[in-house]
Coordinates of C-alpha atoms in Angstrom, one line a residue:
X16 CA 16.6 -2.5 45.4
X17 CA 14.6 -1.3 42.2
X18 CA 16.7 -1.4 39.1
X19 CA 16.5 2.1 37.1
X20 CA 14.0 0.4 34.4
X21 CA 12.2 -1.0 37.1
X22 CA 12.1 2.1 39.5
X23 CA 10.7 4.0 36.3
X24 CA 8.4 1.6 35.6
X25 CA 6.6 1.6 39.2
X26 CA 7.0 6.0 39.1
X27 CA 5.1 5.8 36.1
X28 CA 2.2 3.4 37.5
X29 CA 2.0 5.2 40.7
X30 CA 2.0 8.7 38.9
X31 CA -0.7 7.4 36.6
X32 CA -2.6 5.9 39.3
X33 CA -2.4 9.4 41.0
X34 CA -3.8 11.3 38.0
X35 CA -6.8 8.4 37.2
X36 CA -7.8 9.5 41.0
X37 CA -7.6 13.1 40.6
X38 CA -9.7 13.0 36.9
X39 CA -12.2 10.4 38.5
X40 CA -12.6 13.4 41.0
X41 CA -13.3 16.2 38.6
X42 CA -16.5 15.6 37.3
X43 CA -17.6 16.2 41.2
X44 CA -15.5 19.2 41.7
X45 CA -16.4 20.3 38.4
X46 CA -20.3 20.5 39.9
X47 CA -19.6 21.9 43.3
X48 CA -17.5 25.2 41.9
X49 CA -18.5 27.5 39.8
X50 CA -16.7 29.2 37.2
X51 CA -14.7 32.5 37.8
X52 CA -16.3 35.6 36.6
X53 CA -13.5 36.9 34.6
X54 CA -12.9 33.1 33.5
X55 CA -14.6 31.7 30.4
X56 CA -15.5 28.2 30.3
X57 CA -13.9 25.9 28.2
X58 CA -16.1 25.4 24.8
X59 CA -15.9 21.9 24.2
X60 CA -16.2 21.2 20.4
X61 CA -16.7 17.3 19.4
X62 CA -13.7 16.1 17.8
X63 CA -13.4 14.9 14.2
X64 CA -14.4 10.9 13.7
X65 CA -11.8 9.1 12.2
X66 CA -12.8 5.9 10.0
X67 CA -9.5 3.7 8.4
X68 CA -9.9 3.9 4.2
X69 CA -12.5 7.0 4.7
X70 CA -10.5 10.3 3.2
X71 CA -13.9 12.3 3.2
X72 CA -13.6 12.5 7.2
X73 CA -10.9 15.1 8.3
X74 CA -8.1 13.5 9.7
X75 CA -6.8 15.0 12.8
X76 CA -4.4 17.9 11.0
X77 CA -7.3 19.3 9.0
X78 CA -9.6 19.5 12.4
X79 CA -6.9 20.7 14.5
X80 CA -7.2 24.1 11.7
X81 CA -11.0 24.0 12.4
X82 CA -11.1 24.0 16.3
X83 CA -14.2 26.8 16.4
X84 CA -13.6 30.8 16.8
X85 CA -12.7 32.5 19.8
X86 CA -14.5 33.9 21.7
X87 CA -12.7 37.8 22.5
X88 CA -12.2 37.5 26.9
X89 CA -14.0 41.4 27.0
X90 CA -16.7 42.8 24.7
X91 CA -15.9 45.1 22.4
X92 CA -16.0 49.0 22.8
X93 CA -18.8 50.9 21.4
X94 CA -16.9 53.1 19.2
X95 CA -14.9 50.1 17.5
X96 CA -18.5 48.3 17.0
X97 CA -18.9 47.5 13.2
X98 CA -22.0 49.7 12.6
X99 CA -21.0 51.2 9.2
X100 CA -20.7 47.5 8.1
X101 CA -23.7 46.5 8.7
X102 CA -26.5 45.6 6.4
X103 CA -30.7 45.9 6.3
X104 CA -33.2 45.6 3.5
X105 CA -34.1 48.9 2.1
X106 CA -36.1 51.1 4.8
X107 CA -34.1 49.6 8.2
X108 CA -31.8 50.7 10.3
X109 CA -29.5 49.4 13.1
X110 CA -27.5 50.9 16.1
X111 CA -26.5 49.8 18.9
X112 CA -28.9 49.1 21.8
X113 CA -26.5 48.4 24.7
X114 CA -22.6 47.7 24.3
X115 CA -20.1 45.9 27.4
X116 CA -22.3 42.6 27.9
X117 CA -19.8 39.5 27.8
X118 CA -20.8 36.7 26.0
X119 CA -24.3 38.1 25.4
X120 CA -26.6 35.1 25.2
X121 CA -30.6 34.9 25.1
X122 CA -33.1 37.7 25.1
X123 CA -36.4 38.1 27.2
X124 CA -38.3 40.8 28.3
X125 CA -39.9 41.4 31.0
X126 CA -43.9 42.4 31.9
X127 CA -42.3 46.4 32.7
X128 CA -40.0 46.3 29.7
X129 CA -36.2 44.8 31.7
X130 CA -34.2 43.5 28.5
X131 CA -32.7 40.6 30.5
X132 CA -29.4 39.2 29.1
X133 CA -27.7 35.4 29.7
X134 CA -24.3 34.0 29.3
X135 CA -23.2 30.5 28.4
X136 CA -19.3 30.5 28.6
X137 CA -19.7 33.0 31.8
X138 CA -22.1 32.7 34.8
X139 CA -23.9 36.1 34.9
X140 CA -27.5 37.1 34.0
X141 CA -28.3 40.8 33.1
X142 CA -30.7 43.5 32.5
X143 CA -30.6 46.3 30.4
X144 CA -32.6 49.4 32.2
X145 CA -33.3 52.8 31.1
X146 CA -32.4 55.3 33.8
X147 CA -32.4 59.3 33.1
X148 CA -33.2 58.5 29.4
X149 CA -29.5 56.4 29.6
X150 CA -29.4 52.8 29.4
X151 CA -27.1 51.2 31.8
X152 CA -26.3 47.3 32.1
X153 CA -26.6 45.5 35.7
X154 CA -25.5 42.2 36.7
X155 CA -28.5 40.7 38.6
X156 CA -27.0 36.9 39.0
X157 CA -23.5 35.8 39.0
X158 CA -21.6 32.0 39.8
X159 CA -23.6 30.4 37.9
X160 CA -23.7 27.6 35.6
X161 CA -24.3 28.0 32.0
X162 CA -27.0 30.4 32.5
X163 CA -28.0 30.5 28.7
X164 CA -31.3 29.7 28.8
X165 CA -34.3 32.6 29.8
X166 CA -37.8 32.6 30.2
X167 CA -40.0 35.3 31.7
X168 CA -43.7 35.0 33.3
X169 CA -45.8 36.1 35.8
X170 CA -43.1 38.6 37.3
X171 CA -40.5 36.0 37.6
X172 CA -37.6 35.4 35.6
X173 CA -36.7 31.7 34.9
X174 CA -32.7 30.7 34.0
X175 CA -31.7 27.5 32.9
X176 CA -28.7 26.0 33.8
X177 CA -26.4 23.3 32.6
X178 CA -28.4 21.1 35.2
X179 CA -31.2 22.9 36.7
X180 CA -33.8 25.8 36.1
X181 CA -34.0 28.6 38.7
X182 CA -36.4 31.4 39.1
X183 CA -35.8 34.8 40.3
X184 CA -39.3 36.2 41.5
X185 CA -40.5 40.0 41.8
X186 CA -37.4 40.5 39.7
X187 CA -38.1 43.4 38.1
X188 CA -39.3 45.6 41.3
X189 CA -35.6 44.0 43.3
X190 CA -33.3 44.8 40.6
X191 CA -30.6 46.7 42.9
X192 CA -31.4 43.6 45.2
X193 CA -31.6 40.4 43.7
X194 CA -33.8 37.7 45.2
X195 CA -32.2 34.6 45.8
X196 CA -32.5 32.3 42.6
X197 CA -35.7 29.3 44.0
X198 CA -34.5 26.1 42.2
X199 CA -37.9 24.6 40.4
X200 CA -36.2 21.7 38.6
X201 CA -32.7 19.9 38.7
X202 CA -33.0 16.6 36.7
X203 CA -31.1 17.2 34.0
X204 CA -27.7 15.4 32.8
X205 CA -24.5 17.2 32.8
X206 CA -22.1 17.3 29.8
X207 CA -20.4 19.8 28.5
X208 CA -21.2 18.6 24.9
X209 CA -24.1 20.7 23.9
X210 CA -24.8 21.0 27.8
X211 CA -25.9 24.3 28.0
X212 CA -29.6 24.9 28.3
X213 CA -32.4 27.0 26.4
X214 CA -36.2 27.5 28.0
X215 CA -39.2 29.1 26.2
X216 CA -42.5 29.4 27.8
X217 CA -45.2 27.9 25.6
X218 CA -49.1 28.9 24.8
X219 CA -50.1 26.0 27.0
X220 CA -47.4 27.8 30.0
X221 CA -45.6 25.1 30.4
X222 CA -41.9 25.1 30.1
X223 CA -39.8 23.9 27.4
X224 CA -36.4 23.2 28.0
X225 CA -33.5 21.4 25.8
X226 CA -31.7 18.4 26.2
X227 CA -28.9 18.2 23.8
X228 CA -26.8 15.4 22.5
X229 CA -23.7 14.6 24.9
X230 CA -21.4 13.7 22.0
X231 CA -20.8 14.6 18.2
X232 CA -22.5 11.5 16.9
X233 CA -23.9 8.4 19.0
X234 CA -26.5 6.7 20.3
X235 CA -28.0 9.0 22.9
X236 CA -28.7 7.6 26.4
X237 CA -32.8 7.6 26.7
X238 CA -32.7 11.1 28.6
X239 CA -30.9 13.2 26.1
X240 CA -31.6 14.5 22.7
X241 CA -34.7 15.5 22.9
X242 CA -37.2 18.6 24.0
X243 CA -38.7 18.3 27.5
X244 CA -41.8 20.1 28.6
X245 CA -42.9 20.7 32.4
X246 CA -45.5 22.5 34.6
X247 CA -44.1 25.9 35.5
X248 CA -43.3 24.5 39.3
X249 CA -40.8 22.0 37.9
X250 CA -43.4 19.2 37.9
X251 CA -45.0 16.5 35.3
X252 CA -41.8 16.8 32.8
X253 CA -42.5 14.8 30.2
X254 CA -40.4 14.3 26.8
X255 CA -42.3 16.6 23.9
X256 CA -39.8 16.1 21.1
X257 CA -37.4 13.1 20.1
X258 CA -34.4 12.9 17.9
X259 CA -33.2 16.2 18.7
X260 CA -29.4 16.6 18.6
X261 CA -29.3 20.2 19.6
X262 CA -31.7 22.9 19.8
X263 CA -30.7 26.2 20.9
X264 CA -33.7 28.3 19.9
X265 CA -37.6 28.1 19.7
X266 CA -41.1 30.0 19.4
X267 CA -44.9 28.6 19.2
X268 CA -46.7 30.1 15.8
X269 CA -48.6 33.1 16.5
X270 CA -51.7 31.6 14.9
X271 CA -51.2 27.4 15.0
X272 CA -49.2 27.5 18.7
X273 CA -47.4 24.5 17.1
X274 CA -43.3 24.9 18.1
X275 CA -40.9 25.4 15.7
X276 CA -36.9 25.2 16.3
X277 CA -33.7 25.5 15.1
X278 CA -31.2 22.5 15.4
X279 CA -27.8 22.0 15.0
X280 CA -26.4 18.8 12.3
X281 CA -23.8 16.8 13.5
X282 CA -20.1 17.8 12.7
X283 CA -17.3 15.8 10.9
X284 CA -19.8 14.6 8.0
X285 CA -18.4 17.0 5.4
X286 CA -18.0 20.6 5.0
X287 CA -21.6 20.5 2.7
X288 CA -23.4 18.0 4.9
X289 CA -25.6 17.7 6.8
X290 CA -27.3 21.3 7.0
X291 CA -28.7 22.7 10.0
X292 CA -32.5 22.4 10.4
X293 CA -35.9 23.9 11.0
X294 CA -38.3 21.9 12.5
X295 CA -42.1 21.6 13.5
X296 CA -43.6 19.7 16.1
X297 CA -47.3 19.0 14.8
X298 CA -48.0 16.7 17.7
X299 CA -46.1 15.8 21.1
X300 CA -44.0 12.6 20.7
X301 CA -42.8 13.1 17.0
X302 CA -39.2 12.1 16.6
X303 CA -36.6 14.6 14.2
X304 CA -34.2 11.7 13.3
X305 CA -30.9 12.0 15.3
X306 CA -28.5 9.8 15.3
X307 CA -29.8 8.0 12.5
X308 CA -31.1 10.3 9.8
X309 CA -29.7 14.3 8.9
X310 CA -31.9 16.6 6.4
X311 CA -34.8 14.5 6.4
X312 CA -33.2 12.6 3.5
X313 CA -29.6 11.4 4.5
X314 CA -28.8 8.4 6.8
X315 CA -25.7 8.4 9.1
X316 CA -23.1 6.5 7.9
X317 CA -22.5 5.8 11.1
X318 CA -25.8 5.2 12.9
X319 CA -28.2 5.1 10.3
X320 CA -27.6 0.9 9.4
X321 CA -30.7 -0.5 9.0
X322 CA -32.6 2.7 9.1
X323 CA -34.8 4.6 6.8
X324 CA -35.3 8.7 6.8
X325 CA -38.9 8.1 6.1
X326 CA -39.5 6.8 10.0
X327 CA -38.5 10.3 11.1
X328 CA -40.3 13.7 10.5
X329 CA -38.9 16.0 7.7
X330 CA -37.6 19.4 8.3
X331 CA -39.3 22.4 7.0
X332 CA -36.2 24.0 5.6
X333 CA -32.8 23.9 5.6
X334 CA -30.7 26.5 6.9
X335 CA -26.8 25.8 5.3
X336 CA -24.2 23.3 6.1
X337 CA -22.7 24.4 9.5
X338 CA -24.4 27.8 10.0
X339 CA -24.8 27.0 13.4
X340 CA -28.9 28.8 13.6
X341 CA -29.8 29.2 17.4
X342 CA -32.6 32.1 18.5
X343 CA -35.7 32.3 16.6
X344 CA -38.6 34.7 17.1
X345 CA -42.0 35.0 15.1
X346 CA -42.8 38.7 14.3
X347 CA -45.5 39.5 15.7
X348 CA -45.1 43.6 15.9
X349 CA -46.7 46.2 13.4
X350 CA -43.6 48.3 12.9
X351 CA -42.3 46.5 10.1
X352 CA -44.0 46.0 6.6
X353 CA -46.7 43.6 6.4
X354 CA -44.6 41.0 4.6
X355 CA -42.9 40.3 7.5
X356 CA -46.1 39.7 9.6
X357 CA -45.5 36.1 11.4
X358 CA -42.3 35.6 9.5
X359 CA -39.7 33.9 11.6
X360 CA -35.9 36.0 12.4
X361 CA -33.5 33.7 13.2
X362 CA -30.0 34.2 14.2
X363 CA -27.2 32.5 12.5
X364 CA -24.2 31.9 15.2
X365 CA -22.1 30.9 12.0
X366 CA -19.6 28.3 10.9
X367 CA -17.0 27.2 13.2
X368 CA -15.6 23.9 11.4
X369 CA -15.9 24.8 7.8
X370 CA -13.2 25.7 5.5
X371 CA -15.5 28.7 4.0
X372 CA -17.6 30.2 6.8
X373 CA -21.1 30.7 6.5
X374 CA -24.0 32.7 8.5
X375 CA -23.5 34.9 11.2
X376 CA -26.2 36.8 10.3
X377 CA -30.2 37.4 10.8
X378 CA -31.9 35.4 8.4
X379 CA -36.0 36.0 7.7
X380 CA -37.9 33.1 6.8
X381 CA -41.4 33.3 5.5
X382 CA -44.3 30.9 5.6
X383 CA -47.0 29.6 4.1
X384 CA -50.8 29.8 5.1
X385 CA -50.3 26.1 6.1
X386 CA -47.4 26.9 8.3
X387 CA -44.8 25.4 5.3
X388 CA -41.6 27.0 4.1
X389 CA -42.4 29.4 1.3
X390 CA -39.1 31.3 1.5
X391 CA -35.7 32.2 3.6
X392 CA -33.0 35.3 2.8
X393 CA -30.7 37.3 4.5
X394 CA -31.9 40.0 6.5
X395 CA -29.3 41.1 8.6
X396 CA -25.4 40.5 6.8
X397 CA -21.7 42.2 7.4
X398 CA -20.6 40.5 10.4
X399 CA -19.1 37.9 8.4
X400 CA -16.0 39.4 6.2
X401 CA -13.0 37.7 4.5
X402 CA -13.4 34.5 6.6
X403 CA -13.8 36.4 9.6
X404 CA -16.2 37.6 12.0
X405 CA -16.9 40.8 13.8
X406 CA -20.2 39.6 15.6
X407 CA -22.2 36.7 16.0
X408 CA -25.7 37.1 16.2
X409 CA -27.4 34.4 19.0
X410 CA -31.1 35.4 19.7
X411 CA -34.0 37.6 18.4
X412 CA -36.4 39.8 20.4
X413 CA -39.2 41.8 19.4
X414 CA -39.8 44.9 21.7
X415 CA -43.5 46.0 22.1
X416 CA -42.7 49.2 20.1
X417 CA -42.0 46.4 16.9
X418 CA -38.4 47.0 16.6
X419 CA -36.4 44.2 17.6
X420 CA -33.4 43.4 19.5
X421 CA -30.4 41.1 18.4
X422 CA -27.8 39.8 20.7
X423 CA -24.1 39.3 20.0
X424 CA -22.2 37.0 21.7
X425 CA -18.8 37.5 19.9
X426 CA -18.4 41.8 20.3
X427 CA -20.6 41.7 23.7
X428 CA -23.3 43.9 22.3
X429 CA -26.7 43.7 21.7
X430 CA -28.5 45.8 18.2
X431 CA -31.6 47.4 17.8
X432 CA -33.1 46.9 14.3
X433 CA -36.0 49.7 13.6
X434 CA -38.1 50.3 10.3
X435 CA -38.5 53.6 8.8
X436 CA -39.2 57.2 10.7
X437 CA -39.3 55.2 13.8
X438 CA -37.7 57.2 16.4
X439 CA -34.5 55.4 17.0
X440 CA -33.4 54.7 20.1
X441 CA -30.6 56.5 22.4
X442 CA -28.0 54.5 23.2

């Protein structure tokens, strides 16, 4: 007979031999079911590094008060919307375009003028339609899996998943009936660390699609930080962009077609370093540094040994310490003043792991004749009050009228911003 010690001894081997089998299960379970619609998904932020003698890491008290922002489980009604708050440059204005969208994510349009919406937490696509001079919301894809990434051609709407792109064709004429999504590419790696996916549709129409960083800081394996770039049926993907720890937004200059993007910094540095990045790829291969250099001037204490900033390409601005920037859309209307003509509007998410939050907002950043940084400011501010937010902007559109569209991932709403007499829209 067991002795007591002993019995507990062989419970607590056999009970942790039962739990190691159930988590080595998981990842598959975690791949064959998809998440509940009324469920978010766990947002999975990297935890703070921890280095013996080093007191300018947080230790684990300080990041267990800096463990991101929730996100609300509805959006947020229309009337409690924090319009009067809001702020424009002299001459704009701002109301709400469409209100009720959970976790409203990327922004395309489509060739007849659908507003499609994504999700990253949830699994539902949507589009916005205008019916008897009403807009109303529809949920044309659901069970999905981290459908945050859109792209639009050709009368077919393409989603990006954590681990594969899907196309829904003829969308726009089958919106009351769906097509079945046609899968056109599933190699990608699935993490939740910066797993979720963004997809743009360059000058050359090809796709581009994100691969983030699967951890905080680290040596990434061969298929991961970096921008991809594949033949619209899924085929010849080849790797554009290196040294990319996590882009979630992108456009091709109106005049150049060279891509610019945001990217994220890695965490647990400092509250001041490293800043999140603007980027431009001049020519296909170019690597932006990760893990080994941040800010085009700062090597990783970490993973930057032996290592020298100047092997890596520079960014073209910096865009604050932990602002968290993610859509990005060049201008390209007539609506607004001609200052603003090829300017970039990007959407600051804003700080999650910083003591003094920064961004969510719109920020507009102008450029030089030789596609450089001249300058960036504010554009669109008041989400962000006494440390807290009311809405986080995430992407940028610019409608063919030149107004342009904002989503809002935090209140579940996405804005219209106009310029001048332009008739405003009815919400």
């Amino acid at each position: 007979m067991l002795s007591l010690s002993t019995r507990g001894l062989w419970l607590a081997g056999a009970f942790g031999a039962l739990l190691g089998a159930l988590l080595g299960t998981m990842p598959a379970l975690a791949q064959q079911t998809a998440p509940a619609a009324s469920t978010p998904m766990p947002s999975l932020q990297p935890q703070p590094s921890t280095v013996p003698g080093r007191p300018d890491i947080p230790n684990a008290e300080v990041g267990n008060t800096l463990r991101g922002v929730p996100q609300p489980p509805f959006a947020t009604a229309a009337d409690k919307l924090p319009t009067a708050k809001l702020k424009l440059p002299k001459g704009f204005k701002i109301e709400i375009y469409a209100s009720g969208i959970p976790n409203a994510r990327t922004l395309r349009m489509g060739d007849k003028g659908t507003i499609f919406v994504s999700n990253r937490v949830l699994d539902k696509v949507y589009a916005i339609v205008d019916k008897d001079g009403k807009r109303q919301v529809k949920v044309i894809v659901s069970g999905m899996d981290r459908p945050n990434g859109l792209a639009f051609k050709d009368g077919a709407l393409y989603i990006a998943e954590g681990t594969k792109i899907s196309k829904l064709e003829r969308i726009e004429d089958n919106l009351d009936n769906p097509p079945k999504p046609i899968v056109v590419y599933s190699d990608l790696p699935n993490h939740q660390s910066h797993g979720w996916r963004y997809i743009g549709i360059g000058p050359d129409n090809k796709l581009y699609i994100n691969v983030g960083a699967p951890c905080n800081i680290c040596e990434p394996p061969p298929i991961n930080a970096q921008i991809r770039r594949l033949n619209l049926d899924g085929s010849g993907a080849e790797i554009y962009a290196r040294g990319v720890r996590n882009s979630v937004g992108f456009d091709w200059h109106p005049g150049s077609k060279e891509l610019y993007f945001t990217e994220h910094g890695r965490d647990w540095l400092s509250e001041d370093l490293p800043e999140d990045e603007l980027n431009r790829v001049t020519k296909a291969g170019q690597h932006f540094g990760f893990p080994y250099c941040h800010n085009g001037t700062h090597t990783d204490r970490e993973m930057g040994w032996g290592r020298s900033c100047d092997e890596f390409e520079k960014p073209v601005a910096l865009m604050g310490p932990h602002s968290a920037v993610l859509g990005m859309r060049f201008y390209t209307g007539s609506q607004f003043p001609k200052e603003y003509k090829n300017a970039i509007f990007m959407a600051r998410h804003g700080s999650w792991n910083k003591t003094k939050k920064i961004g969510g907002d719109v920020v507009v950043v102008k450029l030089n004749k030789d596609g450089t940084v001249k300058s960036w400011a504010p554009f669109l501010t008041g989400f962000l009050e006494n440390n807290q937010y009311s809405g986080r902007p995430v992407d940028v559109l610019v409608m063919k009228d030149g107004s342009i569209l904002v989503s809002d991932d935090y209140a579940g709403a996405v804005w219209r911003i106009s310029y001048g007499a332009a008739k405003m829209a009815s919400r």
